[in-house]
């Protein structure tokens, strides 16, 4: 189940890449920038500013309950028929099922661009490793074509899921949001024992890893939280670069289109001064730190 295929991406690994976003996640980070990624089923999205009030969606909706269309009610079946009828582009369905061969052929259309730029294909999400068999099938086909592969993961999955893709993955881009399990639970709904254990195993296995810390105001933007994350990273069997990603709230429109609440709508991104201060904490631990100011 895929919710987006983004071509010409420059933020998801080396070079210019095609990023495939898989739908479904088992964490619930309250700052999530891709709310359409969370559920592993298709979801209808509505962008009011594009709606021309033609009414075609209501006419197209095949679900009528008590003489009323299911449109805009909790009884919407997320079937996507109305999106097909909306020529204004106000409605669209996030979530489409592909076969691994079909998707590989699609992303390989950009093979020349990837080779010329030193790029490749990145699987992101959601949590791509919740679809580990599909991810392994897709990645193995790409590796046969000599494509560089990266996987963005929170690694909150059984180690066996990681093993399935390990030999076909050149770079693991792993989120690390908190070192302490209680803080992690507060931010994501889940403790992080499995995540930290997987990172340790992956590092010990000699995998290519880029660690990513999303810097979230009021959650982990303190000296203490970043020092603790840095301490964990230093304890890994191998050295890995660390990238800091500053929170932003430009995803608020995505929440609106799904009819969901975004609690950080008014929260400002961390200031450049805060980011520099956090970077210096990690650099003092002799870590290689990457930060791209926006
Ligand atoms: S079909 Fe699209 S543009 Fe027309 S009323 Fe429905 S959402 Fe609005
Ligand atoms: S997604 Fe399907 S059920 Fe929901 S409003 Fe559109 S056509 Fe009706």
PDB file of C-alpha atoms and ligand atoms in Angstrom:
ATOM      1  CA  UNK A   1       0.000   0.000   0.000  1.00  0.00           C
ATOM      2  CA  UNK A   2       1.680   3.193  -1.262  1.00  0.00           C
ATOM      3  CA  UNK A   3       0.460   6.752  -0.630  1.00  0.00           C
ATOM      4  CA  UNK A   4       2.987   8.756  -2.614  1.00  0.00           C
ATOM      5  CA  UNK A   5       5.806   8.396  -5.116  1.00  0.00           C
ATOM      6  CA  UNK A   6       8.013  11.467  -5.060  1.00  0.00           C
ATOM      7  CA  UNK A   7      10.434  11.977  -7.911  1.00  0.00           C
ATOM      8  CA  UNK A   8      13.524  14.224  -7.837  1.00  0.00           C
ATOM      9  CA  UNK A   9      13.817  14.110  -4.054  1.00  0.00           C
ATOM     10  CA  UNK A  10      17.045  15.509  -2.604  1.00  0.00           C
ATOM     11  CA  UNK A  11      16.360  14.981   1.118  1.00  0.00           C
ATOM     12  CA  UNK A  12      16.091  11.205   1.424  1.00  0.00           C
ATOM     13  CA  UNK A  13      19.638   9.974   0.880  1.00  0.00           C
ATOM     14  CA  UNK A  14      22.503  10.728  -1.526  1.00  0.00           C
ATOM     15  CA  UNK A  15      21.963  12.273  -4.951  1.00  0.00           C
ATOM     16  CA  UNK A  16      18.592  12.746  -6.613  1.00  0.00           C
ATOM     17  CA  UNK A  17      16.147  10.021  -5.673  1.00  0.00           C
ATOM     18  CA  UNK A  18      12.709   8.611  -6.161  1.00  0.00           C
ATOM     19  CA  UNK A  19      11.072   8.163  -2.773  1.00  0.00           C
ATOM     20  CA  UNK A  20       8.267   5.653  -2.348  1.00  0.00           C
ATOM     21  CA  UNK A  21       6.080   6.281   0.709  1.00  0.00           C
ATOM     22  CA  UNK A  22       4.447   3.157   2.131  1.00  0.00           C
ATOM     23  CA  UNK A  23       1.229   3.533   4.092  1.00  0.00           C
ATOM     24  CA  UNK A  24       0.829   2.345   7.685  1.00  0.00           C
ATOM     25  CA  UNK A  25       2.761   3.120  10.872  1.00  0.00           C
ATOM     26  CA  UNK A  26       2.816   1.613  14.348  1.00  0.00           C
ATOM     27  CA  UNK A  27       3.969   4.826  16.075  1.00  0.00           C
ATOM     28  CA  UNK A  28       1.796   7.867  16.701  1.00  0.00           C
ATOM     29  CA  UNK A  29       4.262  10.766  16.976  1.00  0.00           C
ATOM     30  CA  UNK A  30       2.147  13.815  17.780  1.00  0.00           C
ATOM     31  CA  UNK A  31       4.295  15.947  15.433  1.00  0.00           C
ATOM     32  CA  UNK A  32       3.979  13.534  12.454  1.00  0.00           C
ATOM     33  CA  UNK A  33       4.562  15.375   9.163  1.00  0.00           C
ATOM     34  CA  UNK A  34       2.804  12.706   7.102  1.00  0.00           C
ATOM     35  CA  UNK A  35      -0.543  12.082   8.818  1.00  0.00           C
ATOM     36  CA  UNK A  36      -1.815  10.377   5.657  1.00  0.00           C
ATOM     37  CA  UNK A  37       0.829   7.696   6.265  1.00  0.00           C
ATOM     38  CA  UNK A  38      -0.527   6.443   9.579  1.00  0.00           C
ATOM     39  CA  UNK A  39      -3.391   4.138   8.641  1.00  0.00           C
ATOM     40  CA  UNK A  40      -2.629   1.118   6.463  1.00  0.00           C
ATOM     41  CA  UNK A  41      -5.800   1.617   4.425  1.00  0.00           C
ATOM     42  CA  UNK A  42      -6.793   4.116   1.709  1.00  0.00           C
ATOM     43  CA  UNK A  43      -8.095   7.479   2.962  1.00  0.00           C
ATOM     44  CA  UNK A  44     -10.009  10.222   1.214  1.00  0.00           C
ATOM     45  CA  UNK A  45      -8.593  13.759   1.425  1.00  0.00           C
ATOM     46  CA  UNK A  46     -10.469  16.986   0.774  1.00  0.00           C
ATOM     47  CA  UNK A  47      -8.855  20.348  -0.033  1.00  0.00           C
ATOM     48  CA  UNK A  48     -11.624  22.986   0.396  1.00  0.00           C
ATOM     49  CA  UNK A  49      -9.749  25.742  -1.474  1.00  0.00           C
ATOM     50  CA  UNK A  50      -9.953  23.679  -4.681  1.00  0.00           C
ATOM     51  CA  UNK A  51     -13.642  22.821  -4.385  1.00  0.00           C
ATOM     52  CA  UNK A  52     -15.882  24.555  -6.956  1.00  0.00           C
ATOM     53  CA  UNK A  53     -19.079  23.261  -5.304  1.00  0.00           C
ATOM     54  CA  UNK A  54     -20.186  21.418  -8.421  1.00  0.00           C
ATOM     55  CA  UNK A  55     -21.741  18.589  -6.405  1.00  0.00           C
ATOM     56  CA  UNK A  56     -20.385  15.820  -8.646  1.00  0.00           C
ATOM     57  CA  UNK A  57     -18.882  14.021  -5.644  1.00  0.00           C
ATOM     58  CA  UNK A  58     -22.290  13.745  -3.979  1.00  0.00           C
ATOM     59  CA  UNK A  59     -23.850  12.369  -7.147  1.00  0.00           C
ATOM     60  CA  UNK A  60     -21.006   9.890  -7.611  1.00  0.00           C
ATOM     61  CA  UNK A  61     -21.006   8.507  -4.076  1.00  0.00           C
ATOM     62  CA  UNK A  62     -22.431   4.974  -4.246  1.00  0.00           C
ATOM     63  CA  UNK A  63     -23.073   4.819  -0.502  1.00  0.00           C
ATOM     64  CA  UNK A  64     -26.451   6.146   0.413  1.00  0.00           C
ATOM     65  CA  UNK A  65     -27.724   5.645   3.920  1.00  0.00           C
ATOM     66  CA  UNK A  66     -31.238   6.674   4.931  1.00  0.00           C
ATOM     67  CA  UNK A  67     -31.539   8.597   1.682  1.00  0.00           C
ATOM     68  CA  UNK A  68     -28.403  10.641   2.384  1.00  0.00           C
ATOM     69  CA  UNK A  69     -25.021  10.341   0.725  1.00  0.00           C
ATOM     70  CA  UNK A  70     -22.104   9.162   2.871  1.00  0.00           C
ATOM     71  CA  UNK A  71     -20.075  12.175   1.684  1.00  0.00           C
ATOM     72  CA  UNK A  72     -18.626  14.067   4.660  1.00  0.00           C
ATOM     73  CA  UNK A  73     -20.056  11.665   7.220  1.00  0.00           C
ATOM     74  CA  UNK A  74     -18.435   9.143   9.491  1.00  0.00           C
ATOM     75  CA  UNK A  75     -20.016   6.460   7.311  1.00  0.00           C
ATOM     76  CA  UNK A  76     -17.790   7.274   4.328  1.00  0.00           C
ATOM     77  CA  UNK A  77     -16.281   3.964   3.125  1.00  0.00           C
ATOM     78  CA  UNK A  78     -13.098   5.644   1.783  1.00  0.00           C
ATOM     79  CA  UNK A  79     -13.786   3.966  -1.564  1.00  0.00           C
ATOM     80  CA  UNK A  80     -12.448   6.879  -3.621  1.00  0.00           C
ATOM     81  CA  UNK A  81     -15.276   6.947  -6.205  1.00  0.00           C
ATOM     82  CA  UNK A  82     -15.946  10.632  -5.451  1.00  0.00           C
ATOM     83  CA  UNK A  83     -12.256  11.464  -5.979  1.00  0.00           C
ATOM     84  CA  UNK A  84     -12.499   9.994  -9.482  1.00  0.00           C
ATOM     85  CA  UNK A  85     -15.464  12.290 -10.161  1.00  0.00           C
ATOM     86  CA  UNK A  86     -13.811  15.464  -8.815  1.00  0.00           C
ATOM     87  CA  UNK A  87     -12.207  17.189 -11.798  1.00  0.00           C
ATOM     88  CA  UNK A  88     -11.235  20.175  -9.668  1.00  0.00           C
ATOM     89  CA  UNK A  89      -8.747  18.033  -7.726  1.00  0.00           C
ATOM     90  CA  UNK A  90     -10.349  18.854  -4.384  1.00  0.00           C
ATOM     91  CA  UNK A  91     -10.677  15.185  -3.495  1.00  0.00           C
ATOM     92  CA  UNK A  92      -8.061  12.502  -3.753  1.00  0.00           C
ATOM     93  CA  UNK A  93      -7.526   9.058  -2.365  1.00  0.00           C
ATOM     94  CA  UNK A  94      -4.279   8.427  -0.457  1.00  0.00           C
ATOM     95  CA  UNK A  95      -3.344   4.764  -0.752  1.00  0.00           C
ATOM     96  CA  UNK A  96      -2.857   2.494  -3.746  1.00  0.00           C
ATOM     97  CA  UNK A  97      -1.786  -1.124  -3.925  1.00  0.00           C
ATOM     98  CA  UNK A  98       1.065  -2.092  -6.255  1.00  0.00           C
ATOM     99  CA  UNK A  99       2.847  -5.343  -7.054  1.00  0.00           C
ATOM    100  CA  UNK A 100       6.632  -5.264  -6.492  1.00  0.00           C
ATOM    101  CA  UNK A 101       7.380  -5.763 -10.222  1.00  0.00           C
ATOM    102  CA  UNK A 102       4.922  -3.061 -11.215  1.00  0.00           C
ATOM    103  CA  UNK A 103       6.386  -0.548  -8.760  1.00  0.00           C
ATOM    104  CA  UNK A 104       9.967  -1.449  -9.663  1.00  0.00           C
ATOM    105  CA  UNK A 105       9.212  -0.798 -13.368  1.00  0.00           C
ATOM    106  CA  UNK A 106       7.634   2.535 -12.466  1.00  0.00           C
ATOM    107  CA  UNK A 107      10.535   3.854 -10.382  1.00  0.00           C
ATOM    108  CA  UNK A 108      13.123   2.503 -12.841  1.00  0.00           C
ATOM    109  CA  UNK A 109      11.811   4.977 -15.401  1.00  0.00           C
ATOM    110  CA  UNK A 110      14.104   7.446 -13.588  1.00  0.00           C
ATOM    111  CA  UNK A 111      17.123   5.124 -13.691  1.00  0.00           C
ATOM    112  CA  UNK A 112      19.287   7.463 -15.786  1.00  0.00           C
ATOM    113  CA  UNK A 113      18.610  10.430 -13.489  1.00  0.00           C
ATOM    114  CA  UNK A 114      19.542   8.307 -10.471  1.00  0.00           C
ATOM    115  CA  UNK A 115      22.784   7.079 -12.027  1.00  0.00           C
ATOM    116  CA  UNK A 116      23.866  10.524 -13.236  1.00  0.00           C
ATOM    117  CA  UNK A 117      23.251  12.151  -9.836  1.00  0.00           C
ATOM    118  CA  UNK A 118      24.591   9.336  -7.659  1.00  0.00           C
ATOM    119  CA  UNK A 119      21.057   8.877  -6.347  1.00  0.00           C
ATOM    120  CA  UNK A 120      18.683   5.945  -6.140  1.00  0.00           C
ATOM    121  CA  UNK A 121      15.426   4.847  -4.578  1.00  0.00           C
ATOM    122  CA  UNK A 122      14.333   5.423  -0.975  1.00  0.00           C
ATOM    123  CA  UNK A 123      11.508   3.618   0.790  1.00  0.00           C
ATOM    124  CA  UNK A 124       9.829   5.801   3.368  1.00  0.00           C
ATOM    125  CA  UNK A 125       6.496   5.984   5.123  1.00  0.00           C
ATOM    126  CA  UNK A 126       4.789   5.478   7.411  1.00  0.00           C
ATOM    127  CA  UNK A 127       6.880   2.564   8.476  1.00  0.00           C
ATOM    128  CA  UNK A 128       8.033   0.673   5.368  1.00  0.00           C
ATOM    129  CA  UNK A 129       9.129  -2.328   7.423  1.00  0.00           C
ATOM    130  CA  UNK A 130       5.517  -3.105   8.348  1.00  0.00           C
ATOM    131  CA  UNK A 131       5.454  -4.331   4.738  1.00  0.00           C
ATOM    132  CA  UNK A 132       8.829  -6.063   4.966  1.00  0.00           C
ATOM    133  CA  UNK A 133       8.130  -8.838   2.426  1.00  0.00           C
ATOM    134  CA  UNK A 134       6.959  -6.332  -0.161  1.00  0.00           C
ATOM    135  CA  UNK A 135       9.895  -4.010   0.632  1.00  0.00           C
ATOM    136  CA  UNK A 136      12.357  -6.912   0.258  1.00  0.00           C
ATOM    137  CA  UNK A 137      10.844  -7.936  -3.092  1.00  0.00           C
ATOM    138  CA  UNK A 138      11.011  -4.363  -4.401  1.00  0.00           C
ATOM    139  CA  UNK A 139      14.516  -3.650  -3.097  1.00  0.00           C
ATOM    140  CA  UNK A 140      15.938  -6.917  -4.469  1.00  0.00           C
ATOM    141  CA  UNK A 141      14.621  -6.033  -7.938  1.00  0.00           C
ATOM    142  CA  UNK A 142      16.216  -2.591  -7.700  1.00  0.00           C
ATOM    143  CA  UNK A 143      19.535  -4.029  -6.553  1.00  0.00           C
ATOM    144  CA  UNK A 144      19.537  -6.353  -9.590  1.00  0.00           C
ATOM    145  CA  UNK A 145      19.423  -3.174 -11.701  1.00  0.00           C
ATOM    146  CA  UNK A 146      22.358  -1.696  -9.780  1.00  0.00           C
ATOM    147  CA  UNK A 147      20.248   0.997  -8.068  1.00  0.00           C
ATOM    148  CA  UNK A 148      21.360   2.512  -4.748  1.00  0.00           C
ATOM    149  CA  UNK A 149      18.686   1.767  -2.133  1.00  0.00           C
ATOM    150  CA  UNK A 150      17.829   3.498   1.141  1.00  0.00           C
ATOM    151  CA  UNK A 151      15.113   2.793   3.708  1.00  0.00           C
ATOM    152  CA  UNK A 152      13.771   5.378   6.167  1.00  0.00           C
ATOM    153  CA  UNK A 153      12.577   3.559   9.250  1.00  0.00           C
ATOM    154  CA  UNK A 154      11.768   4.108  12.915  1.00  0.00           C
ATOM    155  CA  UNK A 155      12.889   0.450  13.347  1.00  0.00           C
ATOM    156  CA  UNK A 156      10.018  -0.275  15.737  1.00  0.00           C
ATOM    157  CA  UNK A 157       9.624  -3.742  14.206  1.00  0.00           C
ATOM    158  CA  UNK A 158      10.889  -7.249  15.032  1.00  0.00           C
ATOM    159  CA  UNK A 159      14.535  -7.752  14.044  1.00  0.00           C
ATOM    160  CA  UNK A 160      13.402 -10.388  11.525  1.00  0.00           C
ATOM    161  CA  UNK A 161      11.719  -7.664   9.450  1.00  0.00           C
ATOM    162  CA  UNK A 162      14.995  -5.761   9.216  1.00  0.00           C
ATOM    163  CA  UNK A 163      16.883  -8.931   8.291  1.00  0.00           C
ATOM    164  CA  UNK A 164      14.545  -9.451   5.342  1.00  0.00           C
ATOM    165  CA  UNK A 165      15.747  -6.255   3.634  1.00  0.00           C
ATOM    166  CA  UNK A 166      19.279  -6.006   5.013  1.00  0.00           C
ATOM    167  CA  UNK A 167      21.144  -7.479   2.050  1.00  0.00           C
ATOM    168  CA  UNK A 168      19.240  -5.268  -0.430  1.00  0.00           C
ATOM    169  CA  UNK A 169      19.628  -1.983   1.490  1.00  0.00           C
ATOM    170  CA  UNK A 170      22.657   0.262   1.028  1.00  0.00           C
ATOM    171  CA  UNK A 171      21.615   2.857   3.581  1.00  0.00           C
ATOM    172  CA  UNK A 172      19.324   2.696   6.606  1.00  0.00           C
ATOM    173  CA  UNK A 173      18.040   6.142   7.590  1.00  0.00           C
ATOM    174  CA  UNK A 174      16.930   5.538  11.175  1.00  0.00           C
ATOM    175  CA  UNK A 175      14.941   7.913  13.337  1.00  0.00           C
ATOM    176  CA  UNK A 176      15.951   8.319  16.947  1.00  0.00           C
ATOM    177  CA  UNK A 177      13.500  10.524  18.805  1.00  0.00           C
ATOM    178  CA  UNK A 178      14.432   9.954  22.467  1.00  0.00           C
ATOM    179  CA  UNK A 179      16.858   7.838  24.453  1.00  0.00           C
ATOM    180  CA  UNK A 180      14.597   7.281  27.464  1.00  0.00           C
ATOM    181  CA  UNK A 181      11.677   4.936  26.962  1.00  0.00           C
ATOM    182  CA  UNK A 182       9.201   7.029  28.993  1.00  0.00           C
ATOM    183  CA  UNK A 183       9.897  10.186  27.007  1.00  0.00           C
ATOM    184  CA  UNK A 184       9.635   8.134  23.814  1.00  0.00           C
ATOM    185  CA  UNK A 185       6.281   6.754  24.941  1.00  0.00           C
ATOM    186  CA  UNK A 186       5.035  10.267  25.697  1.00  0.00           C
ATOM    187  CA  UNK A 187       5.858  11.418  22.183  1.00  0.00           C
ATOM    188  CA  UNK A 188       4.966   8.368  20.127  1.00  0.00           C
ATOM    189  CA  UNK A 189       2.677   6.189  22.243  1.00  0.00           C
ATOM    190  CA  UNK A 190       5.287   3.403  22.401  1.00  0.00           C
ATOM    191  CA  UNK A 191       8.432   2.633  24.395  1.00  0.00           C
ATOM    192  CA  UNK A 192      11.734   2.385  22.527  1.00  0.00           C
ATOM    193  CA  UNK A 193      13.408  -0.795  23.801  1.00  0.00           C
ATOM    194  CA  UNK A 194      12.881  -2.607  20.490  1.00  0.00           C
ATOM    195  CA  UNK A 195      14.090   0.411  18.498  1.00  0.00           C
ATOM    196  CA  UNK A 196      17.323   0.830  20.467  1.00  0.00           C
ATOM    197  CA  UNK A 197      17.959  -2.925  20.366  1.00  0.00           C
ATOM    198  CA  UNK A 198      17.549  -2.978  16.586  1.00  0.00           C
ATOM    199  CA  UNK A 199      19.864   0.010  16.133  1.00  0.00           C
ATOM    200  CA  UNK A 200      22.518  -1.754  18.170  1.00  0.00           C
ATOM    201  CA  UNK A 201      22.190  -4.947  16.105  1.00  0.00           C
ATOM    202  CA  UNK A 202      22.172  -3.050  12.821  1.00  0.00           C
ATOM    203  CA  UNK A 203      25.231  -1.035  13.784  1.00  0.00           C
ATOM    204  CA  UNK A 204      27.032  -4.213  14.898  1.00  0.00           C
ATOM    205  CA  UNK A 205      26.162  -5.867  11.586  1.00  0.00           C
ATOM    206  CA  UNK A 206      28.121  -3.203   9.709  1.00  0.00           C
ATOM    207  CA  UNK A 207      25.086  -1.690   7.945  1.00  0.00           C
ATOM    208  CA  UNK A 208      25.290   1.776   6.391  1.00  0.00           C
ATOM    209  CA  UNK A 209      23.309   3.981   8.767  1.00  0.00           C
ATOM    210  CA  UNK A 210      22.358   7.642   8.913  1.00  0.00           C
ATOM    211  CA  UNK A 211      20.711   8.508  12.239  1.00  0.00           C
ATOM    212  CA  UNK A 212      18.073  11.226  12.204  1.00  0.00           C
ATOM    213  CA  UNK A 213      16.840  13.225  15.170  1.00  0.00           C
ATOM    214  CA  UNK A 214      13.626  15.205  14.621  1.00  0.00           C
ATOM    215  CA  UNK A 215      13.980  18.230  16.920  1.00  0.00           C
ATOM    216  CA  UNK A 216      10.544  18.866  18.426  1.00  0.00           C
ATOM    217  CA  UNK A 217       9.962  21.959  20.614  1.00  0.00           C
ATOM    218  CA  UNK A 218       8.899  20.981  24.119  1.00  0.00           C
ATOM    219  CA  UNK A 219       9.673  17.312  23.523  1.00  0.00           C
ATOM    220  CA  UNK A 220      13.367  16.711  22.829  1.00  0.00           C
ATOM    221  CA  UNK A 221      14.865  20.165  22.162  1.00  0.00           C
ATOM    222  CA  UNK A 222      16.519  20.313  25.599  1.00  0.00           C
ATOM    223  CA  UNK A 223      20.196  19.886  26.376  1.00  0.00           C
ATOM    224  CA  UNK A 224      19.317  16.856  28.518  1.00  0.00           C
ATOM    225  CA  UNK A 225      17.279  15.023  25.855  1.00  0.00           C
ATOM    226  CA  UNK A 226      19.871  15.575  23.119  1.00  0.00           C
ATOM    227  CA  UNK A 227      22.785  14.645  25.439  1.00  0.00           C
ATOM    228  CA  UNK A 228      21.028  11.380  26.254  1.00  0.00           C
ATOM    229  CA  UNK A 229      20.458  10.597  22.585  1.00  0.00           C
ATOM    230  CA  UNK A 230      24.113  11.463  21.899  1.00  0.00           C
ATOM    231  CA  UNK A 231      25.215   9.165  24.721  1.00  0.00           C
ATOM    232  CA  UNK A 232      23.262   6.274  23.198  1.00  0.00           C
ATOM    233  CA  UNK A 233      24.701   6.923  19.734  1.00  0.00           C
ATOM    234  CA  UNK A 234      28.227   6.924  21.151  1.00  0.00           C
ATOM    235  CA  UNK A 235      27.556   3.518  22.708  1.00  0.00           C
ATOM    236  CA  UNK A 236      26.782   1.892  19.342  1.00  0.00           C
ATOM    237  CA  UNK A 237      29.353  -0.585  17.986  1.00  0.00           C
ATOM    238  CA  UNK A 238      30.163   1.625  14.946  1.00  0.00           C
ATOM    239  CA  UNK A 239      30.262   5.361  14.215  1.00  0.00           C
ATOM    240  CA  UNK A 240      27.396   6.861  12.235  1.00  0.00           C
ATOM    241  CA  UNK A 241      26.601  10.384  11.054  1.00  0.00           C
ATOM    242  CA  UNK A 242      23.686  12.126  12.751  1.00  0.00           C
ATOM    243  CA  UNK A 243      21.297  14.497  11.006  1.00  0.00           C
ATOM    244  CA  UNK A 244      19.112  16.961  12.888  1.00  0.00           C
ATOM    245  CA  UNK A 245      15.751  17.804  11.361  1.00  0.00           C
ATOM    246  CA  UNK A 246      14.015  20.872  12.758  1.00  0.00           C
ATOM    247  CA  UNK A 247      10.265  20.592  13.359  1.00  0.00           C
ATOM    248  CA  UNK A 248       8.023  22.642  11.093  1.00  0.00           C
ATOM    249  CA  UNK A 249       4.258  23.053  11.031  1.00  0.00           C
ATOM    250  CA  UNK A 250       3.713  23.274   7.282  1.00  0.00           C
ATOM    251  CA  UNK A 251       1.989  19.894   7.417  1.00  0.00           C
ATOM    252  CA  UNK A 252      -1.079  21.497   9.084  1.00  0.00           C
ATOM    253  CA  UNK A 253      -2.943  21.518   5.745  1.00  0.00           C
ATOM    254  CA  UNK A 254      -2.528  17.745   5.484  1.00  0.00           C
ATOM    255  CA  UNK A 255      -4.302  17.325   8.819  1.00  0.00           C
ATOM    256  CA  UNK A 256      -7.070  19.638   7.590  1.00  0.00           C
ATOM    257  CA  UNK A 257      -7.530  17.613   4.403  1.00  0.00           C
ATOM    258  CA  UNK A 258      -8.006  14.461   6.488  1.00  0.00           C
ATOM    259  CA  UNK A 259     -10.310  16.180   8.979  1.00  0.00           C
ATOM    260  CA  UNK A 260      -7.868  15.581  11.850  1.00  0.00           C
ATOM    261  CA  UNK A 261      -6.642  17.767  14.673  1.00  0.00           C
ATOM    262  CA  UNK A 262      -2.979  18.928  14.647  1.00  0.00           C
ATOM    263  CA  UNK A 263      -1.980  19.969  18.144  1.00  0.00           C
ATOM    264  CA  UNK A 264       1.249  21.713  17.032  1.00  0.00           C
ATOM    265  CA  UNK A 265      -0.419  24.041  14.538  1.00  0.00           C
ATOM    266  CA  UNK A 266       0.769  27.163  16.413  1.00  0.00           C
ATOM    267  CA  UNK A 267       4.171  25.767  17.407  1.00  0.00           C
ATOM    268  CA  UNK A 268       7.128  27.584  15.891  1.00  0.00           C
ATOM    269  CA  UNK A 269      10.184  25.720  14.524  1.00  0.00           C
ATOM    270  CA  UNK A 270      13.252  25.670  16.804  1.00  0.00           C
ATOM    271  CA  UNK A 271      15.387  28.774  16.249  1.00  0.00           C
ATOM    272  CA  UNK A 272      18.757  28.518  14.435  1.00  0.00           C
ATOM    273  CA  UNK A 273      20.381  29.371  17.800  1.00  0.00           C
ATOM    274  CA  UNK A 274      18.686  26.390  19.475  1.00  0.00           C
ATOM    275  CA  UNK A 275      19.707  24.109  16.612  1.00  0.00           C
ATOM    276  CA  UNK A 276      23.324  25.289  16.800  1.00  0.00           C
ATOM    277  CA  UNK A 277      23.366  24.746  20.555  1.00  0.00           C
ATOM    278  CA  UNK A 278      22.052  21.175  20.168  1.00  0.00           C
ATOM    279  CA  UNK A 279      24.532  20.481  17.384  1.00  0.00           C
ATOM    280  CA  UNK A 280      27.417  21.601  19.590  1.00  0.00           C
ATOM    281  CA  UNK A 281      26.328  19.104  22.273  1.00  0.00           C
ATOM    282  CA  UNK A 282      26.592  16.261  19.763  1.00  0.00           C
ATOM    283  CA  UNK A 283      29.813  17.570  18.224  1.00  0.00           C
ATOM    284  CA  UNK A 284      31.370  17.691  21.689  1.00  0.00           C
ATOM    285  CA  UNK A 285      30.723  13.943  21.780  1.00  0.00           C
ATOM    286  CA  UNK A 286      32.835  13.670  18.597  1.00  0.00           C
ATOM    287  CA  UNK A 287      29.795  12.871  16.460  1.00  0.00           C
ATOM    288  CA  UNK A 288      29.552  13.920  12.814  1.00  0.00           C
ATOM    289  CA  UNK A 289      26.477  16.150  12.655  1.00  0.00           C
ATOM    290  CA  UNK A 290      24.508  17.212   9.589  1.00  0.00           C
ATOM    291  CA  UNK A 291      22.025  20.067   9.624  1.00  0.00           C
ATOM    292  CA  UNK A 292      20.574  21.789   6.585  1.00  0.00           C
ATOM    293  CA  UNK A 293      18.973  25.105   7.655  1.00  0.00           C
ATOM    294  CA  UNK A 294      15.736  25.683   5.723  1.00  0.00           C
TER     295      UNK A 294
HETATM  296  S1  LIG B   1     -16.655  17.074  -7.010  1.00  0.00           S
HETATM  297 FE1  LIG B   1     -14.872  18.140  -6.130  1.00  0.00          FE
HETATM  298  S2  LIG B   1     -15.171  20.268  -6.754  1.00  0.00           S
HETATM  299 FE2  LIG B   1     -17.171  19.252  -7.015  1.00  0.00          FE
HETATM  300  S3  LIG B   1     -18.252  19.635  -5.072  1.00  0.00           S
HETATM  301 FE3  LIG B   1     -17.177  17.654  -4.886  1.00  0.00          FE
HETATM  302  S4  LIG B   1     -15.224  18.171  -3.925  1.00  0.00           S
HETATM  303 FE4  LIG B   1     -16.072  20.078  -4.703  1.00  0.00          FE
HETATM  304  S1  LIG B   2     -14.955   7.871  -0.522  1.00  0.00           S
HETATM  305 FE1  LIG B   2     -16.655   6.629  -1.336  1.00  0.00          FE
HETATM  306  S2  LIG B   2     -18.112   6.484   0.373  1.00  0.00           S
HETATM  307 FE2  LIG B   2     -16.723   8.166   0.862  1.00  0.00          FE
HETATM  308  S3  LIG B   2     -17.761   9.977   0.103  1.00  0.00           S
HETATM  309 FE3  LIG B   2     -16.370   9.267  -1.529  1.00  0.00          FE
HETATM  310  S4  LIG B   2     -17.650   7.957  -2.840  1.00  0.00           S
HETATM  311 FE4  LIG B   2     -18.748   8.228  -0.873  1.00  0.00          FE
END
